Amino acid sequence: MKLLSDIPPGTKVLLHVCCAPDASYGVRAMRERFDVTGFFYNPNIHPGEEFRRRAQAVLDLQEKAPFPLVMGSGGECEWEEAILGLEGEPERGRRCEACIRLRLRETAGKAVALGMPAFGTVLTVSPRKDAAMVNRVGREEGERSGIRFVEADMKKGNGYLESVRASRALGLYRQRYCGCRYSFR
Ligand code: SF4
């Protein structure tokens, strides 16, 4: 992981978790520096059966490698509204930015509600995610909510390979597409 923020060690961070494989490395890496609570919030995942499978995989990870975790819910209608008109965008395009913004906005709001001064995400573990865009959106949502976003590129320094290794070692479900019905197609 390459950390791009100067947030002091030990700070309480609400860490958005998109899936168990990314979290298998991302949560561990962030816990080496911060006081981390995971937050699973992903109304983008389609269909419902796949959502339940990914949510269960995160609970499996938490059971095997315990860490504080909050399971979010809802947001499906808001997600549909956020990506309206962007359905045909390619992956890493404007639809993905809207999708990531929605999830990070909710994470920032939850962090504020829990009295935490910072939030982050494990999304940048994936080589398919544009870390510069994720960090910019996180920074903007942090400014909007009045808290800090932990900027990082988690795939750096073998972060992605570590996530593959860790999730296989723990026997976690690994999905084959990003999450929404457009990425499934
Ligand atoms: S491809 Fe992934 S990041 Fe992009 S809109 Fe779909 S679920 Fe969200």
JSON list of C-alpha atoms and ligand atoms in Angstrom, two decimals:
[
{"chain": "A", "resi": 1, "resn": "MET", "atom": "CA", "xyz": [0.00, 0.00, 0.00]},
{"chain": "A", "resi": 2, "resn": "LYS", "atom": "CA", "xyz": [1.18, 3.48, -0.75]},
{"chain": "A", "resi": 3, "resn": "LEU", "atom": "CA", "xyz": [-0.26, 5.92, 1.79]},
{"chain": "A", "resi": 4, "resn": "LEU", "atom": "CA", "xyz": [-0.77, 9.42, 0.37]},
{"chain": "A", "resi": 5, "resn": "SER", "atom": "CA", "xyz": [-2.16, 11.20, 3.46]},
{"chain": "A", "resi": 6, "resn": "ASP", "atom": "CA", "xyz": [-0.44, 12.62, 6.54]},
{"chain": "A", "resi": 7, "resn": "ILE", "atom": "CA", "xyz": [-3.26, 11.63, 8.91]},
{"chain": "A", "resi": 8, "resn": "PRO", "atom": "CA", "xyz": [-1.71, 10.79, 12.31]},
{"chain": "A", "resi": 9, "resn": "PRO", "atom": "CA", "xyz": [-1.23, 7.12, 13.28]},
{"chain": "A", "resi": 10, "resn": "GLY", "atom": "CA", "xyz": [-3.93, 5.79, 15.60]},
{"chain": "A", "resi": 11, "resn": "THR", "atom": "CA", "xyz": [-6.68, 7.97, 14.11]},
{"chain": "A", "resi": 12, "resn": "LYS", "atom": "CA", "xyz": [-10.12, 6.35, 14.05]},
{"chain": "A", "resi": 13, "resn": "VAL", "atom": "CA", "xyz": [-10.98, 5.56, 10.43]},
{"chain": "A", "resi": 14, "resn": "LEU", "atom": "CA", "xyz": [-14.23, 4.20, 8.99]},
{"chain": "A", "resi": 15, "resn": "LEU", "atom": "CA", "xyz": [-13.01, 2.09, 6.08]},
{"chain": "A", "resi": 16, "resn": "HIS", "atom": "CA", "xyz": [-15.40, 1.42, 3.21]},
{"chain": "A", "resi": 17, "resn": "VAL", "atom": "CA", "xyz": [-15.28, -2.27, 2.27]},
{"chain": "A", "resi": 18, "resn": "CYS", "atom": "CA", "xyz": [-16.44, -3.20, -1.24]},
{"chain": "A", "resi": 19, "resn": "CYS", "atom": "CA", "xyz": [-15.70, -6.92, -1.07]},
{"chain": "A", "resi": 20, "resn": "ALA", "atom": "CA", "xyz": [-13.92, -9.58, 0.98]},
{"chain": "A", "resi": 21, "resn": "PRO", "atom": "CA", "xyz": [-10.91, -10.09, -1.35]},
{"chain": "A", "resi": 22, "resn": "ASP", "atom": "CA", "xyz": [-9.98, -6.38, -1.34]},
{"chain": "A", "resi": 23, "resn": "ALA", "atom": "CA", "xyz": [-10.65, -6.19, 2.40]},
{"chain": "A", "resi": 24, "resn": "SER", "atom": "CA", "xyz": [-8.51, -9.26, 3.13]},
{"chain": "A", "resi": 25, "resn": "TYR", "atom": "CA", "xyz": [-5.47, -7.12, 2.41]},
{"chain": "A", "resi": 26, "resn": "GLY", "atom": "CA", "xyz": [-6.86, -3.57, 2.71]},
{"chain": "A", "resi": 27, "resn": "VAL", "atom": "CA", "xyz": [-8.21, -3.83, 6.26]},
{"chain": "A", "resi": 28, "resn": "ARG", "atom": "CA", "xyz": [-4.99, -5.44, 7.52]},
{"chain": "A", "resi": 29, "resn": "ALA", "atom": "CA", "xyz": [-2.79, -2.83, 5.82]},
{"chain": "A", "resi": 30, "resn": "MET", "atom": "CA", "xyz": [-4.83, 0.09, 7.20]},
{"chain": "A", "resi": 31, "resn": "ARG", "atom": "CA", "xyz": [-4.92, -1.41, 10.70]},
{"chain": "A", "resi": 32, "resn": "GLU", "atom": "CA", "xyz": [-1.14, -1.30, 10.80]},
{"chain": "A", "resi": 33, "resn": "ARG", "atom": "CA", "xyz": [-1.46, 2.49, 11.04]},
{"chain": "A", "resi": 34, "resn": "PHE", "atom": "CA", "xyz": [-5.02, 3.42, 12.04]},
{"chain": "A", "resi": 35, "resn": "ASP", "atom": "CA", "xyz": [-7.83, 2.41, 14.41]},
{"chain": "A", "resi": 36, "resn": "VAL", "atom": "CA", "xyz": [-10.03, 0.88, 11.70]},
{"chain": "A", "resi": 37, "resn": "THR", "atom": "CA", "xyz": [-13.71, -0.04, 11.58]},
{"chain": "A", "resi": 38, "resn": "GLY", "atom": "CA", "xyz": [-14.93, -1.61, 8.32]},
{"chain": "A", "resi": 39, "resn": "PHE", "atom": "CA", "xyz": [-18.12, -0.44, 6.64]},
{"chain": "A", "resi": 40, "resn": "PHE", "atom": "CA", "xyz": [-19.78, -2.63, 4.00]},
{"chain": "A", "resi": 41, "resn": "TYR", "atom": "CA", "xyz": [-22.03, -0.42, 1.87]},
{"chain": "A", "resi": 42, "resn": "ASN", "atom": "CA", "xyz": [-22.52, -1.38, -1.77]},
{"chain": "A", "resi": 43, "resn": "PRO", "atom": "CA", "xyz": [-26.00, -0.80, -3.26]},
{"chain": "A", "resi": 44, "resn": "ASN", "atom": "CA", "xyz": [-24.39, -1.19, -6.70]},
{"chain": "A", "resi": 45, "resn": "ILE", "atom": "CA", "xyz": [-24.15, -4.99, -6.45]},
{"chain": "A", "resi": 46, "resn": "HIS", "atom": "CA", "xyz": [-26.51, -6.88, -8.75]},
{"chain": "A", "resi": 47, "resn": "PRO", "atom": "CA", "xyz": [-28.35, -9.24, -8.55]},
{"chain": "A", "resi": 48, "resn": "GLY", "atom": "CA", "xyz": [-29.55, -9.64, -4.95]},
{"chain": "A", "resi": 49, "resn": "GLU", "atom": "CA", "xyz": [-28.12, -13.14, -4.72]},
{"chain": "A", "resi": 50, "resn": "GLU", "atom": "CA", "xyz": [-24.67, -11.80, -5.60]},
{"chain": "A", "resi": 51, "resn": "PHE", "atom": "CA", "xyz": [-25.07, -9.02, -3.00]},
{"chain": "A", "resi": 52, "resn": "ARG", "atom": "CA", "xyz": [-25.83, -11.58, -0.31]},
{"chain": "A", "resi": 53, "resn": "ARG", "atom": "CA", "xyz": [-22.87, -13.71, -1.40]},
{"chain": "A", "resi": 54, "resn": "ARG", "atom": "CA", "xyz": [-20.44, -10.79, -1.18]},
{"chain": "A", "resi": 55, "resn": "ALA", "atom": "CA", "xyz": [-21.89, -9.61, 2.14]},
{"chain": "A", "resi": 56, "resn": "GLN", "atom": "CA", "xyz": [-21.52, -13.13, 3.53]},
{"chain": "A", "resi": 57, "resn": "ALA", "atom": "CA", "xyz": [-17.91, -13.29, 2.27]},
{"chain": "A", "resi": 58, "resn": "VAL", "atom": "CA", "xyz": [-17.12, -10.10, 4.23]},
{"chain": "A", "resi": 59, "resn": "LEU", "atom": "CA", "xyz": [-18.70, -11.65, 7.35]},
{"chain": "A", "resi": 60, "resn": "ASP", "atom": "CA", "xyz": [-16.60, -14.79, 6.72]},
{"chain": "A", "resi": 61, "resn": "LEU", "atom": "CA", "xyz": [-13.46, -12.64, 6.55]},
{"chain": "A", "resi": 62, "resn": "GLN", "atom": "CA", "xyz": [-14.40, -10.89, 9.78]},
{"chain": "A", "resi": 63, "resn": "GLU", "atom": "CA", "xyz": [-14.89, -14.23, 11.50]},
{"chain": "A", "resi": 64, "resn": "LYS", "atom": "CA", "xyz": [-11.54, -15.58, 10.29]},
{"chain": "A", "resi": 65, "resn": "ALA", "atom": "CA", "xyz": [-9.52, -12.38, 10.80]},
{"chain": "A", "resi": 66, "resn": "PRO", "atom": "CA", "xyz": [-11.61, -10.35, 13.31]},
{"chain": "A", "resi": 67, "resn": "PHE", "atom": "CA", "xyz": [-12.00, -6.58, 12.99]},
{"chain": "A", "resi": 68, "resn": "PRO", "atom": "CA", "xyz": [-14.78, -4.13, 13.95]},
{"chain": "A", "resi": 69, "resn": "LEU", "atom": "CA", "xyz": [-17.37, -4.08, 11.17]},
{"chain": "A", "resi": 70, "resn": "VAL", "atom": "CA", "xyz": [-20.59, -2.21, 10.40]},
{"chain": "A", "resi": 71, "resn": "MET", "atom": "CA", "xyz": [-22.89, -3.69, 7.74]},
{"chain": "A", "resi": 72, "resn": "GLY", "atom": "CA", "xyz": [-24.70, -0.96, 5.80]},
{"chain": "A", "resi": 73, "resn": "SER", "atom": "CA", "xyz": [-27.95, -1.46, 3.91]},
{"chain": "A", "resi": 74, "resn": "GLY", "atom": "CA", "xyz": [-30.28, 0.29, 1.46]},
{"chain": "A", "resi": 75, "resn": "GLY", "atom": "CA", "xyz": [-29.31, 2.91, -1.12]},
{"chain": "A", "resi": 76, "resn": "GLU", "atom": "CA", "xyz": [-30.48, 0.96, -4.19]},
{"chain": "A", "resi": 77, "resn": "CYS", "atom": "CA", "xyz": [-32.85, 3.71, -5.41]},
{"chain": "A", "resi": 78, "resn": "GLU", "atom": "CA", "xyz": [-30.21, 6.40, -4.76]},
{"chain": "A", "resi": 79, "resn": "TRP", "atom": "CA", "xyz": [-27.70, 4.36, -6.75]},
{"chain": "A", "resi": 80, "resn": "GLU", "atom": "CA", "xyz": [-30.11, 4.10, -9.72]},
{"chain": "A", "resi": 81, "resn": "GLU", "atom": "CA", "xyz": [-30.62, 7.87, -9.59]},
{"chain": "A", "resi": 82, "resn": "ALA", "atom": "CA", "xyz": [-26.88, 8.55, -9.35]},
{"chain": "A", "resi": 83, "resn": "ILE", "atom": "CA", "xyz": [-26.04, 6.57, -12.48]},
{"chain": "A", "resi": 84, "resn": "LEU", "atom": "CA", "xyz": [-29.09, 7.66, -14.52]},
{"chain": "A", "resi": 85, "resn": "GLY", "atom": "CA", "xyz": [-27.95, 8.58, -18.05]},
{"chain": "A", "resi": 86, "resn": "LEU", "atom": "CA", "xyz": [-24.53, 7.01, -17.49]},
{"chain": "A", "resi": 87, "resn": "GLU", "atom": "CA", "xyz": [-25.55, 3.41, -18.14]},
{"chain": "A", "resi": 88, "resn": "GLY", "atom": "CA", "xyz": [-23.53, 3.10, -21.37]},
{"chain": "A", "resi": 89, "resn": "GLU", "atom": "CA", "xyz": [-20.30, 4.49, -19.91]},
{"chain": "A", "resi": 90, "resn": "PRO", "atom": "CA", "xyz": [-17.25, 2.21, -19.99]},
{"chain": "A", "resi": 91, "resn": "GLU", "atom": "CA", "xyz": [-15.78, 0.83, -16.79]},
{"chain": "A", "resi": 92, "resn": "ARG", "atom": "CA", "xyz": [-13.61, 3.48, -15.02]},
{"chain": "A", "resi": 93, "resn": "GLY", "atom": "CA", "xyz": [-15.75, 6.18, -16.68]},
{"chain": "A", "resi": 94, "resn": "ARG", "atom": "CA", "xyz": [-18.37, 8.62, -15.33]},
{"chain": "A", "resi": 95, "resn": "ARG", "atom": "CA", "xyz": [-20.78, 5.89, -14.15]},
{"chain": "A", "resi": 96, "resn": "CYS", "atom": "CA", "xyz": [-18.06, 4.44, -11.94]},
{"chain": "A", "resi": 97, "resn": "GLU", "atom": "CA", "xyz": [-17.23, 7.86, -10.53]},
{"chain": "A", "resi": 98, "resn": "ALA", "atom": "CA", "xyz": [-20.90, 8.41, -9.62]},
{"chain": "A", "resi": 99, "resn": "CYS", "atom": "CA", "xyz": [-21.10, 4.91, -8.11]},
{"chain": "A", "resi": 100, "resn": "ILE", "atom": "CA", "xyz": [-17.96, 5.39, -6.04]},
{"chain": "A", "resi": 101, "resn": "ARG", "atom": "CA", "xyz": [-19.05, 8.87, -4.94]},
{"chain": "A", "resi": 102, "resn": "LEU", "atom": "CA", "xyz": [-22.36, 7.54, -3.65]},
{"chain": "A", "resi": 103, "resn": "ARG", "atom": "CA", "xyz": [-20.62, 4.85, -1.61]},
{"chain": "A", "resi": 104, "resn": "LEU", "atom": "CA", "xyz": [-17.96, 7.19, -0.24]},
{"chain": "A", "resi": 105, "resn": "ARG", "atom": "CA", "xyz": [-20.55, 9.87, 0.60]},
{"chain": "A", "resi": 106, "resn": "GLU", "atom": "CA", "xyz": [-22.46, 7.34, 2.68]},
{"chain": "A", "resi": 107, "resn": "THR", "atom": "CA", "xyz": [-19.22, 6.22, 4.35]},
{"chain": "A", "resi": 108, "resn": "ALA", "atom": "CA", "xyz": [-18.30, 9.82, 5.21]},
{"chain": "A", "resi": 109, "resn": "GLY", "atom": "CA", "xyz": [-21.79, 10.43, 6.62]},
{"chain": "A", "resi": 110, "resn": "LYS", "atom": "CA", "xyz": [-21.60, 7.26, 8.69]},
{"chain": "A", "resi": 111, "resn": "ALA", "atom": "CA", "xyz": [-18.15, 8.22, 10.00]},
{"chain": "A", "resi": 112, "resn": "VAL", "atom": "CA", "xyz": [-19.52, 11.61, 11.11]},
{"chain": "A", "resi": 113, "resn": "ALA", "atom": "CA", "xyz": [-22.48, 9.88, 12.79]},
{"chain": "A", "resi": 114, "resn": "LEU", "atom": "CA", "xyz": [-20.07, 7.57, 14.64]},
{"chain": "A", "resi": 115, "resn": "GLY", "atom": "CA", "xyz": [-17.88, 10.50, 15.71]},
{"chain": "A", "resi": 116, "resn": "MET", "atom": "CA", "xyz": [-14.91, 9.40, 13.60]},
{"chain": "A", "resi": 117, "resn": "PRO", "atom": "CA", "xyz": [-12.55, 12.05, 12.19]},
{"chain": "A", "resi": 118, "resn": "ALA", "atom": "CA", "xyz": [-11.57, 10.16, 9.03]},
{"chain": "A", "resi": 119, "resn": "PHE", "atom": "CA", "xyz": [-12.73, 7.64, 6.45]},
{"chain": "A", "resi": 120, "resn": "GLY", "atom": "CA", "xyz": [-11.21, 5.64, 3.61]},
{"chain": "A", "resi": 121, "resn": "THR", "atom": "CA", "xyz": [-11.85, 2.76, 1.23]},
{"chain": "A", "resi": 122, "resn": "VAL", "atom": "CA", "xyz": [-10.22, -0.49, 0.12]},
{"chain": "A", "resi": 123, "resn": "LEU", "atom": "CA", "xyz": [-11.37, 0.09, -3.49]},
{"chain": "A", "resi": 124, "resn": "THR", "atom": "CA", "xyz": [-7.83, 0.93, -4.68]},
{"chain": "A", "resi": 125, "resn": "VAL", "atom": "CA", "xyz": [-6.61, -2.62, -3.94]},
{"chain": "A", "resi": 126, "resn": "SER", "atom": "CA", "xyz": [-8.08, -3.52, -7.34]},
{"chain": "A", "resi": 127, "resn": "PRO", "atom": "CA", "xyz": [-5.93, -2.80, -10.42]},
{"chain": "A", "resi": 128, "resn": "ARG", "atom": "CA", "xyz": [-9.22, -2.04, -12.24]},
{"chain": "A", "resi": 129, "resn": "LYS", "atom": "CA", "xyz": [-9.84, 1.03, -10.09]},
{"chain": "A", "resi": 130, "resn": "ASP", "atom": "CA", "xyz": [-8.38, 4.43, -10.95]},
{"chain": "A", "resi": 131, "resn": "ALA", "atom": "CA", "xyz": [-6.71, 5.39, -7.66]},
{"chain": "A", "resi": 132, "resn": "ALA", "atom": "CA", "xyz": [-6.37, 9.05, -8.67]},
{"chain": "A", "resi": 133, "resn": "MET", "atom": "CA", "xyz": [-10.14, 9.28, -9.28]},
{"chain": "A", "resi": 134, "resn": "VAL", "atom": "CA", "xyz": [-11.03, 7.40, -6.07]},
{"chain": "A", "resi": 135, "resn": "ASN", "atom": "CA", "xyz": [-8.77, 9.68, -4.04]},
{"chain": "A", "resi": 136, "resn": "ARG", "atom": "CA", "xyz": [-10.13, 12.84, -5.65]},
{"chain": "A", "resi": 137, "resn": "VAL", "atom": "CA", "xyz": [-13.74, 11.75, -4.99]},
{"chain": "A", "resi": 138, "resn": "GLY", "atom": "CA", "xyz": [-12.85, 10.77, -1.42]},
{"chain": "A", "resi": 139, "resn": "ARG", "atom": "CA", "xyz": [-11.15, 14.12, -0.84]},
{"chain": "A", "resi": 140, "resn": "GLU", "atom": "CA", "xyz": [-14.20, 16.00, -2.20]},
{"chain": "A", "resi": 141, "resn": "GLU", "atom": "CA", "xyz": [-16.62, 13.98, -0.09]},
{"chain": "A", "resi": 142, "resn": "GLY", "atom": "CA", "xyz": [-14.43, 14.48, 2.97]},
{"chain": "A", "resi": 143, "resn": "GLU", "atom": "CA", "xyz": [-14.48, 18.25, 2.44]},
{"chain": "A", "resi": 144, "resn": "ARG", "atom": "CA", "xyz": [-18.25, 18.10, 2.04]},
{"chain": "A", "resi": 145, "resn": "SER", "atom": "CA", "xyz": [-18.66, 16.24, 5.34]},
{"chain": "A", "resi": 146, "resn": "GLY", "atom": "CA", "xyz": [-15.93, 18.09, 7.24]},
{"chain": "A", "resi": 147, "resn": "ILE", "atom": "CA", "xyz": [-13.69, 15.06, 7.88]},
{"chain": "A", "resi": 148, "resn": "ARG", "atom": "CA", "xyz": [-10.45, 13.69, 6.37]},
{"chain": "A", "resi": 149, "resn": "PHE", "atom": "CA", "xyz": [-10.21, 11.07, 3.66]},
{"chain": "A", "resi": 150, "resn": "VAL", "atom": "CA", "xyz": [-7.28, 8.65, 3.89]},
{"chain": "A", "resi": 151, "resn": "GLU", "atom": "CA", "xyz": [-5.75, 8.88, 0.42]},
{"chain": "A", "resi": 152, "resn": "ALA", "atom": "CA", "xyz": [-3.90, 5.75, -0.62]},
{"chain": "A", "resi": 153, "resn": "ASP", "atom": "CA", "xyz": [-3.09, 3.47, -3.52]},
{"chain": "A", "resi": 154, "resn": "MET", "atom": "CA", "xyz": [-3.43, 0.06, -1.96]},
{"chain": "A", "resi": 155, "resn": "LYS", "atom": "CA", "xyz": [-2.45, -1.95, -5.01]},
{"chain": "A", "resi": 156, "resn": "LYS", "atom": "CA", "xyz": [1.08, -0.49, -4.77]},
{"chain": "A", "resi": 157, "resn": "GLY", "atom": "CA", "xyz": [3.78, -2.52, -3.04]},
{"chain": "A", "resi": 158, "resn": "ASN", "atom": "CA", "xyz": [2.16, -5.84, -4.02]},
{"chain": "A", "resi": 159, "resn": "GLY", "atom": "CA", "xyz": [-1.14, -4.93, -2.35]},
{"chain": "A", "resi": 160, "resn": "TYR", "atom": "CA", "xyz": [-3.23, -6.61, -5.04]},
{"chain": "A", "resi": 161, "resn": "LEU", "atom": "CA", "xyz": [-1.14, -9.79, -5.06]},
{"chain": "A", "resi": 162, "resn": "GLU", "atom": "CA", "xyz": [-1.34, -9.89, -1.28]},
{"chain": "A", "resi": 163, "resn": "SER", "atom": "CA", "xyz": [-5.13, -9.66, -1.50]},
{"chain": "A", "resi": 164, "resn": "VAL", "atom": "CA", "xyz": [-5.25, -12.60, -3.93]},
{"chain": "A", "resi": 165, "resn": "ARG", "atom": "CA", "xyz": [-2.98, -14.63, -1.67]},
{"chain": "A", "resi": 166, "resn": "ALA", "atom": "CA", "xyz": [-4.85, -13.75, 1.54]},
{"chain": "A", "resi": 167, "resn": "SER", "atom": "CA", "xyz": [-8.34, -14.32, 0.15]},
{"chain": "A", "resi": 168, "resn": "ARG", "atom": "CA", "xyz": [-7.32, -17.71, -1.28]},
{"chain": "A", "resi": 169, "resn": "ALA", "atom": "CA", "xyz": [-5.65, -18.72, 1.99]},
{"chain": "A", "resi": 170, "resn": "LEU", "atom": "CA", "xyz": [-8.83, -17.80, 3.90]},
{"chain": "A", "resi": 171, "resn": "GLY", "atom": "CA", "xyz": [-11.07, -19.57, 1.36]},
{"chain": "A", "resi": 172, "resn": "LEU", "atom": "CA", "xyz": [-13.08, -16.41, 0.59]},
{"chain": "A", "resi": 173, "resn": "TYR", "atom": "CA", "xyz": [-15.49, -16.03, -2.32]},
{"chain": "A", "resi": 174, "resn": "ARG", "atom": "CA", "xyz": [-13.86, -14.07, -5.19]},
{"chain": "A", "resi": 175, "resn": "GLN", "atom": "CA", "xyz": [-16.29, -12.35, -7.55]},
{"chain": "A", "resi": 176, "resn": "ARG", "atom": "CA", "xyz": [-15.76, -12.24, -11.32]},
{"chain": "A", "resi": 177, "resn": "TYR", "atom": "CA", "xyz": [-17.17, -8.80, -12.12]},
{"chain": "A", "resi": 178, "resn": "CYS", "atom": "CA", "xyz": [-17.12, -5.38, -10.49]},
{"chain": "A", "resi": 179, "resn": "GLY", "atom": "CA", "xyz": [-20.68, -5.39, -9.18]},
{"chain": "A", "resi": 180, "resn": "CYS", "atom": "CA", "xyz": [-23.40, -3.60, -11.15]},
{"chain": "A", "resi": 181, "resn": "ARG", "atom": "CA", "xyz": [-25.48, -5.12, -13.93]},
{"chain": "A", "resi": 182, "resn": "TYR", "atom": "CA", "xyz": [-23.50, -3.17, -16.53]},
{"chain": "A", "resi": 183, "resn": "SER", "atom": "CA", "xyz": [-20.21, -4.69, -15.42]},
{"chain": "A", "resi": 184, "resn": "PHE", "atom": "CA", "xyz": [-21.91, -8.12, -15.34]},
{"chain": "A", "resi": 185, "resn": "ARG", "atom": "CA", "xyz": [-22.93, -7.67, -18.98]},
{"chain": "B", "resi": 1, "resn": "SF4", "atom": "S1", "xyz": [-18.49, -1.07, -12.95]},
{"chain": "B", "resi": 1, "resn": "SF4", "atom": "FE1", "xyz": [-18.20, -1.16, -10.72]},
{"chain": "B", "resi": 1, "resn": "SF4", "atom": "S2", "xyz": [-17.60, 0.91, -10.05]},
{"chain": "B", "resi": 1, "resn": "SF4", "atom": "FE2", "xyz": [-18.48, 1.02, -12.13]},
{"chain": "B", "resi": 1, "resn": "SF4", "atom": "S3", "xyz": [-20.65, 1.52, -11.81]},
{"chain": "B", "resi": 1, "resn": "SF4", "atom": "FE3", "xyz": [-20.49, -0.72, -11.97]},
{"chain": "B", "resi": 1, "resn": "SF4", "atom": "S4", "xyz": [-20.25, -1.44, -9.86]},
{"chain": "B", "resi": 1, "resn": "SF4", "atom": "FE4", "xyz": [-19.83, 0.77, -9.84]}
]
